Coordinates of C-alpha atoms in Angstrom, one line a residue:
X147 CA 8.9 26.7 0.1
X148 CA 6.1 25.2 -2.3
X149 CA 4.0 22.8 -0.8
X150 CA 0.2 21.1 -2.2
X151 CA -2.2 22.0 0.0
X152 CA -5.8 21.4 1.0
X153 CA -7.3 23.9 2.6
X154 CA -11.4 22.2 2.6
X155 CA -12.5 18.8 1.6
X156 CA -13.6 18.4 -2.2
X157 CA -12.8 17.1 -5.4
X158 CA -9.3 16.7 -6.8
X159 CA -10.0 20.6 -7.9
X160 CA -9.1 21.6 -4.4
X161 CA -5.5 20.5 -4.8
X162 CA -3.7 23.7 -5.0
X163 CA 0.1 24.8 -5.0
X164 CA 1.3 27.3 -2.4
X165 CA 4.1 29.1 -0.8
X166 CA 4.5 28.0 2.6
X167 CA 6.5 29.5 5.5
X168 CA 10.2 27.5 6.4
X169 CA 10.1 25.4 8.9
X170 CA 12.0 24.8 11.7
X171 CA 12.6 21.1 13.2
X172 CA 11.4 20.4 16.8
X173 CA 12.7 17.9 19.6
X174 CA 12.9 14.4 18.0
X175 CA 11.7 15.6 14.2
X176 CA 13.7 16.2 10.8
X177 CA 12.8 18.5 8.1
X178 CA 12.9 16.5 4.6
X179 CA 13.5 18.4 1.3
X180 CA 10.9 16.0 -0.3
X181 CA 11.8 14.8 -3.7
X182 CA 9.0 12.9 -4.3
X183 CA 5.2 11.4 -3.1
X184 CA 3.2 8.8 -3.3
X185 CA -0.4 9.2 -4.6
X186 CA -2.8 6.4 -2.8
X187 CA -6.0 5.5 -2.2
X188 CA -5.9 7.2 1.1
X189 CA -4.8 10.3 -0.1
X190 CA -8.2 10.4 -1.8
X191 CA -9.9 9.5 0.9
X192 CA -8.3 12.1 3.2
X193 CA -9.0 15.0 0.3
X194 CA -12.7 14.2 0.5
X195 CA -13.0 14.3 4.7
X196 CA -13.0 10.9 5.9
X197 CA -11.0 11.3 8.3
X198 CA -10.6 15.1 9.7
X199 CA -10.6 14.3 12.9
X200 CA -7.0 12.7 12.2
X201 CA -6.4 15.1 9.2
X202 CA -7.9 18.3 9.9
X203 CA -8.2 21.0 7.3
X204 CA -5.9 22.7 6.0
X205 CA -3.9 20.2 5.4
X206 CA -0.4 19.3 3.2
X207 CA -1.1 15.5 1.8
X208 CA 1.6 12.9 1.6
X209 CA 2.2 10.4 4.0
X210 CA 4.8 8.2 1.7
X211 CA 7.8 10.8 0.3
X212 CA 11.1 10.5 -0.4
X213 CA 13.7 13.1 -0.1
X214 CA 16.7 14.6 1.1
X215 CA 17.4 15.4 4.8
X216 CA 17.6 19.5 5.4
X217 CA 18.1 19.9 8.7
X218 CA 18.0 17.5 12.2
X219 CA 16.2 18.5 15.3
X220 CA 17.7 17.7 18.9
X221 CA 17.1 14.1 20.2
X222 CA 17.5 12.6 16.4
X223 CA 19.9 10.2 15.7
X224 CA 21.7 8.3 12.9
X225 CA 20.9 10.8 10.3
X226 CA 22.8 13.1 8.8
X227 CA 22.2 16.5 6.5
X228 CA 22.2 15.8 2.6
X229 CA 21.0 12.1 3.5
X230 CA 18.6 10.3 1.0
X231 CA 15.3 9.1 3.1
X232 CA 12.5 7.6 2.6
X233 CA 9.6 8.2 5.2
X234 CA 5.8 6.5 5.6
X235 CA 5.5 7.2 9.6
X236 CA 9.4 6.2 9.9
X237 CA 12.0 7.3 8.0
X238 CA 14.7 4.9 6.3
X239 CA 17.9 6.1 5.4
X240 CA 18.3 4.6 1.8
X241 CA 22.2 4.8 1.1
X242 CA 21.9 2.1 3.8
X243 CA 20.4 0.0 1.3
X244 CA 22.5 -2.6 -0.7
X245 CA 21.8 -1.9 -4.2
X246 CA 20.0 0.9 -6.4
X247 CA 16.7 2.1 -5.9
X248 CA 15.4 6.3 -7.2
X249 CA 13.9 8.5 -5.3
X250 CA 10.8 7.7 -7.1
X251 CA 10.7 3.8 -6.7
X252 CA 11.2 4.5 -3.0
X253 CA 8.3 6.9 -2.4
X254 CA 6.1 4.7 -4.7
X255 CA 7.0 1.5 -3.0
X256 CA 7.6 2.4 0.9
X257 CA 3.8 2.0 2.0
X258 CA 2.3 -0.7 -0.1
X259 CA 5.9 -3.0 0.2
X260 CA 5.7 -2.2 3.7
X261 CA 2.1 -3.4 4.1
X262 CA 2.7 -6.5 1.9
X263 CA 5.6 -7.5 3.3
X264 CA 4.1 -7.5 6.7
X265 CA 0.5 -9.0 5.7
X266 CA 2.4 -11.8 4.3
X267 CA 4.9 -12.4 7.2
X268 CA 3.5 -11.2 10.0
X269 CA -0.4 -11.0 9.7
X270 CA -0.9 -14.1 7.5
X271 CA 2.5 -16.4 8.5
X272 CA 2.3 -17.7 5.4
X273 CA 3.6 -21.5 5.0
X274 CA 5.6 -23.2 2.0
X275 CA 3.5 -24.5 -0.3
X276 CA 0.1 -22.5 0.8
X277 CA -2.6 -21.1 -2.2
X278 CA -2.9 -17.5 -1.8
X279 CA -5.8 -15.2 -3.9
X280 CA -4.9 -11.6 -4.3
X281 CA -7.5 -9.1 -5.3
X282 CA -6.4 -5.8 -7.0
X283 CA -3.5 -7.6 -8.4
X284 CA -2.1 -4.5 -10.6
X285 CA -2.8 -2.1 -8.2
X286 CA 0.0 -0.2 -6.0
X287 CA -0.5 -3.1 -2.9
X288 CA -1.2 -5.9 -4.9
X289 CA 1.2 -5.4 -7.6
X290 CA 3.9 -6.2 -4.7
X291 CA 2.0 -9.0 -2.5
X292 CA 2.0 -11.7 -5.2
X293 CA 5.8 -11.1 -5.5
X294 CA 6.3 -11.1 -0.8
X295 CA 3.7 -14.3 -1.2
X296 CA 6.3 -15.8 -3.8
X297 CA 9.7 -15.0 -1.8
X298 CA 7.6 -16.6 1.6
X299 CA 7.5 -20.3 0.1
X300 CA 3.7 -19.9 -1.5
X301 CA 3.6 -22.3 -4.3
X302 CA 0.3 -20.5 -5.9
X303 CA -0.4 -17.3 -6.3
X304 CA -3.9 -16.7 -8.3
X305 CA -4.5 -12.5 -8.9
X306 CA -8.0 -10.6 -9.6
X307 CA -7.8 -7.9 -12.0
X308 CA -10.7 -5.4 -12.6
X309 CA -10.4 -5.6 -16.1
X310 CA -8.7 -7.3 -19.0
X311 CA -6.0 -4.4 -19.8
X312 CA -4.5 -5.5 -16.6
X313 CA -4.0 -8.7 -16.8
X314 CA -0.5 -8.6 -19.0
X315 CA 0.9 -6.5 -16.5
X316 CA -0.1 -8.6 -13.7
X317 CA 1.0 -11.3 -15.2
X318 CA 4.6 -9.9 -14.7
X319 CA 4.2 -9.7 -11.3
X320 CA 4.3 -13.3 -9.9
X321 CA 0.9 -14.3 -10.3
X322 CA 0.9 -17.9 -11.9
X323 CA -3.2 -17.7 -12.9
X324 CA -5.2 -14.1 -13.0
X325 CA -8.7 -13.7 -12.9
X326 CA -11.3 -11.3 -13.9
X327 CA -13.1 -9.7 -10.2
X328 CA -16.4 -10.1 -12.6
X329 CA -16.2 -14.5 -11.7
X330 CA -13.4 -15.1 -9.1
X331 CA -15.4 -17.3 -7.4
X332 CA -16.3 -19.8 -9.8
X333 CA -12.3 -19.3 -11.2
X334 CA -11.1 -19.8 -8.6
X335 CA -12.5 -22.9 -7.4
X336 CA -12.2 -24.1 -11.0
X337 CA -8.3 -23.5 -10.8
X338 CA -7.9 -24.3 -7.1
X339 CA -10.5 -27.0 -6.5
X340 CA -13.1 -27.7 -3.9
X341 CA -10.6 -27.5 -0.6
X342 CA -10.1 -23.6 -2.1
X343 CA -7.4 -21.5 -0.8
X344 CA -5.5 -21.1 2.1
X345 CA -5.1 -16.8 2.2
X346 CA -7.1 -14.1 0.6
X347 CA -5.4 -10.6 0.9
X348 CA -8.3 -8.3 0.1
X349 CA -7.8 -4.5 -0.4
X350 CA -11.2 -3.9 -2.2
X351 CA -13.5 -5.1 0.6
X352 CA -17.3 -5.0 0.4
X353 CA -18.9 -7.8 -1.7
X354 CA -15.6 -9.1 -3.1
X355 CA -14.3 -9.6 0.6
X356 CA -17.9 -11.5 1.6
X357 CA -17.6 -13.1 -1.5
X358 CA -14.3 -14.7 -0.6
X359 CA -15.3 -16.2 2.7
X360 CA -16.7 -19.5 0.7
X361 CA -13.2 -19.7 -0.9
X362 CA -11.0 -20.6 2.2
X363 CA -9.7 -24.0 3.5
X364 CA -11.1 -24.5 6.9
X365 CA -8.7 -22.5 9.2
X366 CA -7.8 -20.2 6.0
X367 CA -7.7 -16.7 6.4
X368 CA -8.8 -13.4 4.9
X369 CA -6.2 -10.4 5.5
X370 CA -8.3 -7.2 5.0
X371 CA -5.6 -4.4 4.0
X372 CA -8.6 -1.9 3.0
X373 CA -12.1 -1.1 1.6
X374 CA -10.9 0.5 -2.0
X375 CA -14.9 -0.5 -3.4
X376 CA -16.3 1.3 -0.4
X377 CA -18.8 -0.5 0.4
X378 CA -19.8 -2.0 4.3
X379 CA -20.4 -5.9 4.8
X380 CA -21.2 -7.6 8.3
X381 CA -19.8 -11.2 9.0
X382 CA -22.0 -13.7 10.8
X383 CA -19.3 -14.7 13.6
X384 CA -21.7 -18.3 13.7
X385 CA -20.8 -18.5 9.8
X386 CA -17.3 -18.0 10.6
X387 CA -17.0 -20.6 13.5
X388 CA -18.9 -22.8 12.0
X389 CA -16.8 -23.0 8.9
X390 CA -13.3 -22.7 10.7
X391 CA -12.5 -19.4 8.8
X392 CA -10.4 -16.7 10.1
X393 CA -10.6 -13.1 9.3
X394 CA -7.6 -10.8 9.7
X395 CA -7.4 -7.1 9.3
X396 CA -3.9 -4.7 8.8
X397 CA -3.5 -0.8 8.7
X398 CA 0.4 -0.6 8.8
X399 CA 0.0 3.2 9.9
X400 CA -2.2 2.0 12.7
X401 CA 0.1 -0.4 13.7
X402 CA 3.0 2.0 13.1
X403 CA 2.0 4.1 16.0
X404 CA 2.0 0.7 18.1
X405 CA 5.2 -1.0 17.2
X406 CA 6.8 1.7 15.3
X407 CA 10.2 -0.7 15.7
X408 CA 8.9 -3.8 14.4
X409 CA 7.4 -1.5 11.6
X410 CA 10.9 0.2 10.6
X411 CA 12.4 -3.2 11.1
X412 CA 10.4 -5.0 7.9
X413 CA 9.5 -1.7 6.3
X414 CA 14.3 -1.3 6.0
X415 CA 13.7 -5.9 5.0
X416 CA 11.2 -4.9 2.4
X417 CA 13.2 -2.1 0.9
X418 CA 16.7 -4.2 0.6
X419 CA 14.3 -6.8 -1.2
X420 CA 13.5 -3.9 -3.5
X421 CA 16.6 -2.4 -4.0
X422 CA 18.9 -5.6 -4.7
X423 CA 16.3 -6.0 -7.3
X424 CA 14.7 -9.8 -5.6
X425 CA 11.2 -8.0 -6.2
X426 CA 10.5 -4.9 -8.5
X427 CA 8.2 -2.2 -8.1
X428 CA 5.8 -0.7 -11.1
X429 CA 5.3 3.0 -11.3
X430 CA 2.3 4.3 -13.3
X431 CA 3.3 7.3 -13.7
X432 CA 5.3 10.1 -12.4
X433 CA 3.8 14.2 -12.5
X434 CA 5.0 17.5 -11.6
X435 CA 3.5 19.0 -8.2
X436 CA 1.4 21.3 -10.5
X437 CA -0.6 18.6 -11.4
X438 CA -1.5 16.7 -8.1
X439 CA -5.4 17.3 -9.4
X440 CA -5.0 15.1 -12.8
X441 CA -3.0 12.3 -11.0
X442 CA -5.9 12.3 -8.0
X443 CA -8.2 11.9 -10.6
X444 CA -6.7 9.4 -12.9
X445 CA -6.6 7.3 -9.4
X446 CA -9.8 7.7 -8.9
X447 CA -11.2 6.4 -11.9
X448 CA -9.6 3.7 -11.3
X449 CA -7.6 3.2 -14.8
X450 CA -4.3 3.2 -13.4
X451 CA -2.2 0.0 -12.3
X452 CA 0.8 0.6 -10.2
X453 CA 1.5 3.3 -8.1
X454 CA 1.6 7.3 -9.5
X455 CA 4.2 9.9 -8.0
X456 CA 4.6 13.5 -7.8
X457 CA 7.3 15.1 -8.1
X458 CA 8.6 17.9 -6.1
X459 CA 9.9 21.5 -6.6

């Protein structure tokens, strides 16, 4: 059995291909045939160390895949051998979807729809008619939230882009204004006016995400879905009483370990949306196992829009 493995935290040069022993499911597990994975920004971030006290070294990567199922442990239910899957933390059988969706567009879409779809619902409540900001707009979760923030009633959806190349693609992606991350601000209060917007879903974090505080309504809300830029900003809690602001965070893995029904519940919602074709999902690109290093660092220059997939066997 081939597998990518990391066996010591590095560059994307440490990505290698191995044989790996079978395995053998235990009480309550499945064994996937994996078809295909997801590439993200935490994939990187696990590659480099940051978090080896919940990924440890040596370490297989991957925590969004698609496959088929190869053999069911005891305890498991509902599942069958052959099936088509498609796991984050939970694993959705997807010929229980009405509709058509590959094995690629379900291991590229299963984390970031799933987070989206939840920020939006669940985290942010969104009401008809709100103004919603999106940052990363072409990127693997943003690429889907303008499209969730659309189906939930919002009447404007304004994006940030990085740079201009993106902005066509983003564009097709239910944003009705994008802006360049260079002068949101001062776009976005042109565009939205002095009472500002009502949500700001903000994967890049650091000075973008303090940056954003002076753009909310009083009683908006940021929804912080990660820290792509890196970088660490304190709120003054007086600054955000003061000004009626709230601040929300969402890690759906996190919260997958706490409510993993509610989790498998919108992540099989989000899906159907996908697969009867109500939202789409954009693929960057899609490369062979061998070359796990060039698509880790293609992401990591940040170049891509979308989400990139490897491929399997």
């Amino acid at each position: 059995m081939k597998s990518v493995v990391i066996e010591r935290a590095g560059g994307a040069e440490v990505l290698k291909v191995k044989e790996m022993p079978e395995l053998a499911p235990r009480y309550g597990e499945m064994i996937i045939d994996v078809a295909y994975a997801g590439v993200g920004l935490v994939d990187i971030l696990i590659r480099k160390g940051e978090f080896t006290e919940l990924f440890p070294f040596p370490l297989t990567p991957g925590i969004e895949v698609s496959g088929y199922v190869r053999s069911i442990g005891d305890g498991v239910e509902g599942f069958r051998n052959g099936q088509p899957v498609v796991t984050p933390q939970l694993t959705i059988p997807l010929d229980a979807l009405e509709g058509e969706l590959s094995m690629a567009e379900a291991a590229a879409s299963i984390v970031n729809l799933t987070t989206a779809y939840m920020a939006v619902k669940q985290v942010n409540r969104m009401r008809e008619g709100d103004t919603v900001l999106v940052h990363a707009a072409a990127g693997g979760l943003g690429s889907f939230i303008g499209q969730v923030a659309k189906r939930f009633g919002a009447s404007r959806v304004l994006g940030t882009v990085g740079s201009p190349d993106k902005i066509k693609l983003a564009a097709s992606l239910g944003y009705d204004e994008l802006l360049l991350r260079s002068d949101f601000v001062e776009e976005t209060k042109r565009i939205a006016g002095a009472q500002g917007v009502d949500a700001v879903f903000d994967p890049v974090g650091g000075e973008t995400r303090a940056r954003s505080l002076e753009l909310l309504r009083p009683l908006g809300q940021i929804v912080a879905l990660g820290n792509a830029s890196g970088g660490e900003v304190l709120h003054n809690t007086n600054d955000i009483w003061l000004g009626n602001m709230n601040i929300a965070g969402f890690n759906l893995g996190a919260y997958a370990v706490y409510d993993p029904k509610a989790v498998g519940q919108a992540a099989s919602e989000a899906m159907q949306l996908l697969a009867s074709g109500k939202i789409r999902s954009e693929v960057y690109g899609i490369y062979p196992m061998e070359n796990a290093s060039e698509a880790h660092r293609l992401l990591e220059s940040r170049q891509t829009s979308g989400k990139l997939v490897l491929q399997m066997g």
